[in-house]
Coordinates of C-alpha atoms in Angstrom, one line a residue:
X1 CA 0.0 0.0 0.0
X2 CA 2.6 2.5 0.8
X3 CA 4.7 1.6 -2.7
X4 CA 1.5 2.1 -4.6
X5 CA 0.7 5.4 -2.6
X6 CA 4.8 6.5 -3.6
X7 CA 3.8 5.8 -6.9
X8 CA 0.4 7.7 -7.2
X9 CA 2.2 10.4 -5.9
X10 CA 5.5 10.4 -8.4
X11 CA 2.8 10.4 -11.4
X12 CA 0.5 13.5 -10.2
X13 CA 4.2 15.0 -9.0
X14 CA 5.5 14.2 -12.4
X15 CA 2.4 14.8 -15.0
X16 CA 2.1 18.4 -12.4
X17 CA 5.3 19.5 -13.2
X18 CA 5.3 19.1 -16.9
X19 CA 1.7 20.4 -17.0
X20 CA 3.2 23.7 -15.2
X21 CA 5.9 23.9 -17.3
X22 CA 4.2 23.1 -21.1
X23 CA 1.2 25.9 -19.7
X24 CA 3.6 28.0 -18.6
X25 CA 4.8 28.8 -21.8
X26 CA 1.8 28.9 -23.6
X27 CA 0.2 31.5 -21.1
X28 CA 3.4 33.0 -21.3
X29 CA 3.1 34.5 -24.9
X30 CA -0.2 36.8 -23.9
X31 CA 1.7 38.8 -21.3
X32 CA 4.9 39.2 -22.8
X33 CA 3.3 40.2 -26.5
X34 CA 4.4 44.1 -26.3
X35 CA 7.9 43.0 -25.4
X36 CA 7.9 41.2 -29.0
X37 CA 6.4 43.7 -30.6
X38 CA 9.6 46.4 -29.4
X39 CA 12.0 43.9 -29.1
X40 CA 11.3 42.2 -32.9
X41 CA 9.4 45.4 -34.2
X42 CA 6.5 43.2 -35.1
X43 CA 2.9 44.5 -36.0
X44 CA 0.1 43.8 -33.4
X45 CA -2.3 42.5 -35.8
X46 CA 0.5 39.8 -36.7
X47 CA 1.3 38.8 -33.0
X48 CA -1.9 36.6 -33.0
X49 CA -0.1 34.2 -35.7
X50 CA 2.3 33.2 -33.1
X51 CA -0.7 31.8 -31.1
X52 CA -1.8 30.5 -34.6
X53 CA 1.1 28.4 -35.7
X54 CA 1.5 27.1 -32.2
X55 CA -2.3 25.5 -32.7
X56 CA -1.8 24.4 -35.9
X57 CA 1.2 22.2 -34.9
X58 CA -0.3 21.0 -31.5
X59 CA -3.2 20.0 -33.6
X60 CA -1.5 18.1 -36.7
X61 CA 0.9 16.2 -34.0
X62 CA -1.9 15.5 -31.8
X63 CA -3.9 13.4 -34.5
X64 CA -0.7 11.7 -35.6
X65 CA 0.6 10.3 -32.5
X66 CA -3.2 9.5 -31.0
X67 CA -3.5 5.9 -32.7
X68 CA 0.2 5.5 -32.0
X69 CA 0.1 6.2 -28.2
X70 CA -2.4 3.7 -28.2
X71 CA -0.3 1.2 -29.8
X72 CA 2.8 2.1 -27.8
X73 CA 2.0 3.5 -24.3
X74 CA 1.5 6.2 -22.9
X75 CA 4.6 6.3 -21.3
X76 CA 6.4 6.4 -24.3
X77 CA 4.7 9.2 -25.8
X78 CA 5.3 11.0 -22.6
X79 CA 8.7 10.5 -23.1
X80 CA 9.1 11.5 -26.8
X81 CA 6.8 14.7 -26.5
X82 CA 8.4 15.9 -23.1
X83 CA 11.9 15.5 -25.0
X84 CA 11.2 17.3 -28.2
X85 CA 9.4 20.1 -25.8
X86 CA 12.9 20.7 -23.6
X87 CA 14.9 21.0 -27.2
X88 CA 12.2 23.7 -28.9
X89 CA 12.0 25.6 -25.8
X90 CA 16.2 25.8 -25.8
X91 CA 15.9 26.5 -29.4
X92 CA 13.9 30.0 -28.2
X93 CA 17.1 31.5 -27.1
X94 CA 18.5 31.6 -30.5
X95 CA 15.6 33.5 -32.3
X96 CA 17.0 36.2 -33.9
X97 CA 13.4 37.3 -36.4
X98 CA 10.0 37.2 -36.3
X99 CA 10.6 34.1 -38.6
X100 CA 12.6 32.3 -36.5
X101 CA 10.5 33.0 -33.6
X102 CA 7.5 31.7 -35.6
X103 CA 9.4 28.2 -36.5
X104 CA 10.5 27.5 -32.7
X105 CA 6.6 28.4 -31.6
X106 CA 5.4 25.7 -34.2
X107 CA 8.2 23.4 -33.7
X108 CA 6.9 23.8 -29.8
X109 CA 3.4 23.2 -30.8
X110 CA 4.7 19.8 -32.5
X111 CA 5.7 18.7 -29.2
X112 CA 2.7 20.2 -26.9
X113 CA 0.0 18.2 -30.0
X114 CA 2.1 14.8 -28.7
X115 CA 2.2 15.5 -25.7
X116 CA -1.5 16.5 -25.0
X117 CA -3.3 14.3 -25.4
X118 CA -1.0 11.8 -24.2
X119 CA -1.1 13.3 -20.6
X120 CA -5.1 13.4 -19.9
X121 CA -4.9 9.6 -21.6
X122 CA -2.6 8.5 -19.1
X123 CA -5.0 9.7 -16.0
X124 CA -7.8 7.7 -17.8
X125 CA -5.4 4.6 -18.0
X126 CA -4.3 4.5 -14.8
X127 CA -6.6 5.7 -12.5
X128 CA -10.8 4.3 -12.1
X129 CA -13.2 6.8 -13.3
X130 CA -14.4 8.1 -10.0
X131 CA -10.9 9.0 -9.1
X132 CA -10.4 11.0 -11.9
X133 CA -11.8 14.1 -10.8
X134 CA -9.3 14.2 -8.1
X135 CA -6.1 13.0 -10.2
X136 CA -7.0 15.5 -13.0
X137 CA -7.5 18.3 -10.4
X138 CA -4.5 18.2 -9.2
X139 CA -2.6 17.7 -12.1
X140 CA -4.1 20.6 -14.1
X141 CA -3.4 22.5 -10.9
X142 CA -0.2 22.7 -12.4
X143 CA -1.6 25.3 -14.8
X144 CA -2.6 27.5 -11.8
X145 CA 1.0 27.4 -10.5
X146 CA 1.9 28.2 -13.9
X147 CA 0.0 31.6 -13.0
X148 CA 1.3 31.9 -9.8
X149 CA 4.8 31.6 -10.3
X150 CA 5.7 30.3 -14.0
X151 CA 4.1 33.7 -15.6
X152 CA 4.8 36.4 -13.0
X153 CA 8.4 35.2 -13.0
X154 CA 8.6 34.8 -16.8
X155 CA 6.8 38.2 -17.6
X156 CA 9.8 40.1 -15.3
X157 CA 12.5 37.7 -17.0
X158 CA 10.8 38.9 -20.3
X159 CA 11.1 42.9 -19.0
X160 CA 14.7 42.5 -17.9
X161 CA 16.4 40.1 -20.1
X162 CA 14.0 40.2 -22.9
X163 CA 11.7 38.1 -24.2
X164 CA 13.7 34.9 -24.8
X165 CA 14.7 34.4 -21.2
X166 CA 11.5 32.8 -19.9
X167 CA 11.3 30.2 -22.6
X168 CA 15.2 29.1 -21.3
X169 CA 13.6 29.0 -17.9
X170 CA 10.8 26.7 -19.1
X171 CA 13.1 24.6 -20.8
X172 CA 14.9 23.7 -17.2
X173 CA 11.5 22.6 -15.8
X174 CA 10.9 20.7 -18.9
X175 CA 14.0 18.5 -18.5
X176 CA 13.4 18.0 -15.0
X177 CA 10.0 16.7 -16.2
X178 CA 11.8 14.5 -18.1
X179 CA 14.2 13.0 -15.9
X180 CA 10.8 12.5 -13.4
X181 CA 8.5 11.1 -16.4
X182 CA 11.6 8.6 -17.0
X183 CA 12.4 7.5 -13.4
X184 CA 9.0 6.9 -11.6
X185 CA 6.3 7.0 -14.2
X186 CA 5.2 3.1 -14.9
X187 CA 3.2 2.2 -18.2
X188 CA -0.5 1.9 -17.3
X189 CA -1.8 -1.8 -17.3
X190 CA -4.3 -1.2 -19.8
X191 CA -5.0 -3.5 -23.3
X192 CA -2.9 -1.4 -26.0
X193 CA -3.8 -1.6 -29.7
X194 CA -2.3 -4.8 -31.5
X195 CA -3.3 -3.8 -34.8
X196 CA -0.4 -2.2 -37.3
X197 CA -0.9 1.3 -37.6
X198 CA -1.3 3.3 -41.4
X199 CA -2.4 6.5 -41.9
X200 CA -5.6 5.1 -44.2
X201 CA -6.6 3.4 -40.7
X202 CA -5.9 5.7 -38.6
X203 CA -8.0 8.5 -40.5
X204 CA -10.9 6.1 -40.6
X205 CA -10.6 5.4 -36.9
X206 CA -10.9 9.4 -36.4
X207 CA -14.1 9.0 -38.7
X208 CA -15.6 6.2 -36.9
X209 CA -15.1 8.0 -34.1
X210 CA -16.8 10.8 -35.2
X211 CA -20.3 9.4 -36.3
X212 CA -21.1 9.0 -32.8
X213 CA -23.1 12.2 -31.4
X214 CA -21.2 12.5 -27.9
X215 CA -17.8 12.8 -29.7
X216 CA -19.3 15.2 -32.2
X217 CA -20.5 17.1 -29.2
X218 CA -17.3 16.7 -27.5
X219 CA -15.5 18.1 -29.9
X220 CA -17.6 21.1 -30.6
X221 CA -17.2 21.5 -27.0
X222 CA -13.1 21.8 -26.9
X223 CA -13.6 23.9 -30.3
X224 CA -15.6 26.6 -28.4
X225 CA -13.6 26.4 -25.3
X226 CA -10.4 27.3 -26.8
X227 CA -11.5 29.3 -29.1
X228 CA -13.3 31.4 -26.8
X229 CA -10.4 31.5 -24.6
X230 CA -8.0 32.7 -27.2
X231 CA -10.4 35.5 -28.5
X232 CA -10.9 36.7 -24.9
X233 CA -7.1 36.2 -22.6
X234 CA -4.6 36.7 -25.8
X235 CA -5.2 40.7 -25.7
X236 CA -6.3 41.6 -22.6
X237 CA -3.0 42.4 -20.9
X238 CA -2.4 45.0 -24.4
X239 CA -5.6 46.3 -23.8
X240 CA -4.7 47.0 -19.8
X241 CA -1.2 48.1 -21.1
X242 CA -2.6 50.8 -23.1
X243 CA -5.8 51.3 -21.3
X244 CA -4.5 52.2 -18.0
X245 CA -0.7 52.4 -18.9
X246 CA 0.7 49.7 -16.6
X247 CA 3.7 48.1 -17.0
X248 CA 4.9 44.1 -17.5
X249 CA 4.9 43.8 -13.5
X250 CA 1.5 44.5 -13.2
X251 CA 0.5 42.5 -15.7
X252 CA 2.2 39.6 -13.7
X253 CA 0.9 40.3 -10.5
X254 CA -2.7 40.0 -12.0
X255 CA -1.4 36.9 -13.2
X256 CA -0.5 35.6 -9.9
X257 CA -3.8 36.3 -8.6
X258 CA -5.5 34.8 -11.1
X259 CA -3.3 31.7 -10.4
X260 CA -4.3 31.5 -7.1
X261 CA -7.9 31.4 -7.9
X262 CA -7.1 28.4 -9.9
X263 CA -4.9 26.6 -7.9
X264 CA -7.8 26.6 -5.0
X265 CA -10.4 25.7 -7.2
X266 CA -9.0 22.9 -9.5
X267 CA -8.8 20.4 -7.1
X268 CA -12.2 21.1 -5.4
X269 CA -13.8 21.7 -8.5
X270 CA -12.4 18.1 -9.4
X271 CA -13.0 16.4 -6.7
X272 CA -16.9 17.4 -6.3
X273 CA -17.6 17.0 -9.7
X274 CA -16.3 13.0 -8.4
X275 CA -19.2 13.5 -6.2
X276 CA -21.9 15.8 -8.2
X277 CA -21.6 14.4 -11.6
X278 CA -19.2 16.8 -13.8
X279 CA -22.0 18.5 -16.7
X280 CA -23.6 20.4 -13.9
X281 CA -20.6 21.9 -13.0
X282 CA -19.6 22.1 -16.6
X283 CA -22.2 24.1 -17.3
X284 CA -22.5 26.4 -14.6
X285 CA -19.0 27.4 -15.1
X286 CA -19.5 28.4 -18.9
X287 CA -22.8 30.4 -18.2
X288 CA -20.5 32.3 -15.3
X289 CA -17.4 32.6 -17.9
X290 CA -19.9 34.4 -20.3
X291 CA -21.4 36.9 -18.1
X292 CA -17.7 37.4 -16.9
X293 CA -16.2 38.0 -20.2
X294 CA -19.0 40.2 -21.7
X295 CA -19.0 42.3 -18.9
X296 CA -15.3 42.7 -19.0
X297 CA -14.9 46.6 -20.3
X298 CA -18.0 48.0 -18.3
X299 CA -16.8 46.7 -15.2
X300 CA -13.2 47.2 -15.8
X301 CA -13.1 50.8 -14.9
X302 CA -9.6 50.8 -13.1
X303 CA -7.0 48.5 -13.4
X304 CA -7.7 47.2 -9.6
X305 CA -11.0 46.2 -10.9
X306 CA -9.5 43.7 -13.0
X307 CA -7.4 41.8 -10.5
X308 CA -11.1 41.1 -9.0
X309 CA -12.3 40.1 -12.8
X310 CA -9.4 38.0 -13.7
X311 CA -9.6 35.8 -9.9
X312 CA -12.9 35.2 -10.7
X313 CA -12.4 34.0 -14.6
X314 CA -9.7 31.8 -13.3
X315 CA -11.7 30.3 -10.7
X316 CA -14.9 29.6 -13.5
X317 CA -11.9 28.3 -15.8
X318 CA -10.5 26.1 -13.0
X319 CA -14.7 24.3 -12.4
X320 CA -14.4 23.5 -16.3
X321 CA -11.5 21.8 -17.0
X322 CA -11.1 19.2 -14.4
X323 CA -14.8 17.8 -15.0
X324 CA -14.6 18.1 -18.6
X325 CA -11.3 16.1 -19.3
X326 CA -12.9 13.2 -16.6
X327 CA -15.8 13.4 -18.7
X328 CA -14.5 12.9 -22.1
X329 CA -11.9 10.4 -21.1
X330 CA -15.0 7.8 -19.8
X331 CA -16.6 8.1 -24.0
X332 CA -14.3 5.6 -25.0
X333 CA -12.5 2.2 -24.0
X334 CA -8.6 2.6 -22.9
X335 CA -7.6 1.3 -26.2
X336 CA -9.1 3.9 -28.1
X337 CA -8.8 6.8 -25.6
X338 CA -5.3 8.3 -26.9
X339 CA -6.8 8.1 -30.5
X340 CA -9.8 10.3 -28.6
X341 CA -8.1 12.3 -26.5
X342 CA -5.5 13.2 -29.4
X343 CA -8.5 13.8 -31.6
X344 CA -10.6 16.3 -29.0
X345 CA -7.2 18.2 -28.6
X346 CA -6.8 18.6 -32.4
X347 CA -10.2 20.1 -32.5
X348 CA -9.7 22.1 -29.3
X349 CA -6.5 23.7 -31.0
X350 CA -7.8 24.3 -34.3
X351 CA -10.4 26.5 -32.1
X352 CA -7.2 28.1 -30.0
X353 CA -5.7 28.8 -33.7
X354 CA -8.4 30.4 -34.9
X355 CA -9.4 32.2 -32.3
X356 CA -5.3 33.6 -32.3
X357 CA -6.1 34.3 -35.8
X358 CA -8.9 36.4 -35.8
X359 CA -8.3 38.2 -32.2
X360 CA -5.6 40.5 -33.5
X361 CA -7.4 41.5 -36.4
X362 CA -10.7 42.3 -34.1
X363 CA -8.7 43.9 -31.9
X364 CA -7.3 46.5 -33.9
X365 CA -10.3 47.0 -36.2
X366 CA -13.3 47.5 -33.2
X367 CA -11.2 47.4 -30.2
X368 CA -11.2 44.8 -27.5
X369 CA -14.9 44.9 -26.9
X370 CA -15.4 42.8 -30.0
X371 CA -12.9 40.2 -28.1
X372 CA -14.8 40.1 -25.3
X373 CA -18.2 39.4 -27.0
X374 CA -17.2 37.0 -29.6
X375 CA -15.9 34.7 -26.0
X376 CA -18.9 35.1 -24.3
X377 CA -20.9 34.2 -27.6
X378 CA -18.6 30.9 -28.0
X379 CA -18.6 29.8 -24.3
X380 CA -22.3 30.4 -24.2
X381 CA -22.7 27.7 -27.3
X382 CA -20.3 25.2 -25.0
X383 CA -22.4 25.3 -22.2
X384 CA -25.8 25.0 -24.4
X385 CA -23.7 21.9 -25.9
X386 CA -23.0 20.4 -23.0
X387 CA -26.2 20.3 -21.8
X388 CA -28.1 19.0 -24.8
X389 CA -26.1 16.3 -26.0
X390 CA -23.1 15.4 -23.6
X391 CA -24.1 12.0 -21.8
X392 CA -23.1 11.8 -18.1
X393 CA -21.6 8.7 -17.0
X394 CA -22.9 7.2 -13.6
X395 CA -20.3 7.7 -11.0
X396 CA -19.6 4.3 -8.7
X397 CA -18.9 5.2 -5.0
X398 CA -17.2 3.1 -3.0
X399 CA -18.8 2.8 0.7

């Protein structure tokens, strides 16, 4: 009992830590954005494509290495992804262009689309569905601590070393990651895929997959969510900037606080969603997100006001993503759950793409009220989703 209580906690300790470092430097892009604008004299309108080819990648790489990590292992894929993901993010201190910087985000992205999926399979491998709640809560905590320390620290790195410096920092986290992932993360005992795997086959397993309503609806779901989150979080901190002419610091004290919020929330919001069923709390989350995000400028009056705003988004964000990853993982069996998972996250980040893609352009054209609406409008349609066509699983509770 106590070796398999070591090894629970070497997984969440291990999954954690890459989770904070792989969020880390996504988040990492939205606060830093007028530092690469000065420092690689680089349009706003063309930031957004950053986010863009980042999404692209994740996507393309998830789909690919889905059907294998089913094949292989988890642990494997683990592995691979966390290894190319320490050698992009080393590869950041070299940009010297906007070109370059573009190539390292995508080659990145290659790395995040294996490793995504990959990760949330593994907690669906390993651990029963009623404990899933829990193990995702506090592994996705690792995104809140990303917020707490991983962006605040990287957004001063960025002010005084420039804007390459937090990605090196990143890079150090990612390799210990690596070393963890290698040393004291076992392969789940689950039934892996005996079947050879060919492209032909593994497109029509993505098309099998998605004649079935609840994977059409989950997918539609991760589309809006990270779409809507893109839209909304890429330019708000240029919007404070120039709105109430606060500098990089503030920006990544908000962060912190916002962090916090998430990192008390995640694992509560994980672990009674174990107990509630996880759509209810689903739901209510996106409903709060789009009151939140619509009533962002009206309410955001003073830059004090939005340290209040931003705690609260993180805590609605936090209630979402536990339950919905516990949710999605229980759709399919453990042998096809990488193919699913890897599949959900292509969709989620061709959402996250576009909504990169067409945030800048809004932004600059009508300002960042046409952000804000255009998230509210999205996460509003996720929760509606959700609601109509998501099937809840019945929860077994042990007495």
């Amino acid at each position: 009992m106590a070796d398999k209580k070591k090894e629970v906690f070497f997984i969440i300790f291990s999954l954690w830590l890459l989770v904070f470092a792989a969020s880390s430097q996504i988040m990492i892009i939205a606060p830093i954005l007028p530092r690469i604008s000065e420092q690689l004299a680089v349009s706003e309108a063309l930031l957004g494509t950053l986010v863009t080819a980042y999404a692209v990648m994740v996507g393309i790489c998830a789909l690919i290495t889905g059907p294998i990590s089913d094949k292989i292992g988890r642990r494997k894929i683990l592995l691979i992804g966390t290894g190319l993901m320490t050698f992009s993010l080393f590869l950041h201190g070299f940009v010297f262009n906007f070109t370059s910087f573009l190539f390292v985000r995508g080659l990145a992205g290659a790395a995040g689309g294996i490793l995504s999926g990959a990760s949330v399979s593994y907690v669906g491998d390993y651990f029963p569905y009623e404990r899933r709640g829990w193990a995702n809560g506090w592994i996705m905590s690792g995104i809140a601590m990303g917020q707490i320390l991983g962006i605040p620290i990287g957004t001063i790195l960025a002010e005084y070393f420039g804007f390459r410096a937090p990605f090196l920092a990143f890079a150090i986290l990612m390799l210990l990651a690596l070393l963890l992932i290698w040393l004291t993360v076992p392969q789940p005992d689950i039934k892996l895929q005996k079947a050879k795997i060919t492209v032909v086959g593994s497109i029509r397993k993505y098309l099998i997959m998605l004649r079935k309503p609840e994977i059409i609806a989950s997918a539609v779901s991760y589309f809006l969510m990270f779409l809507s989150l893109s839209v909304y979080v890429i330019y708000l901190p240029t919007w404070l900037e120039t709105t109430f002419n606060v500098s990089g610091n503030e920006i990544a004290s908000l962060f912190l606080v916002g962090g916090i919020a998430n990192v008390v929330t995640g694992p509560q919001a994980g672990k009674l969603s174990d107990l509630w069923g996880r759509k209810s709390i689903i739901i209510i989350s996106c409903i709060g997100l789009a009151l939140v995000m619509g009533l962002t400028i009206p309410l955001v009056q003073s830059f004090w006001v939005a340290y209040v705003l931003f705690f609260v988004i993180m805590i609605l964000v936090a209630m979402r993503i536990s339950p919905f990853q516990a949710l999605t993982t229980e759709l399919v069996s453990g042998r096809k759950r990488g193919t699913l998972m890897s599949l959900l996250v292509a969709i989620g980040q061709v959402g996250y793409g576009i909504g990169g893609t067409i945030a800048g352009p809004a932004y600059v054209s009508q300002g960042y009220i046409s952000n804000t609406l255009i998230g509210a409008a999205m996460i509003l349609g996720m929760a509606l989703i959700v609601w109509k066509y998501l099937p809840e699983p019945e929860l077994k509770h042990s007495n």
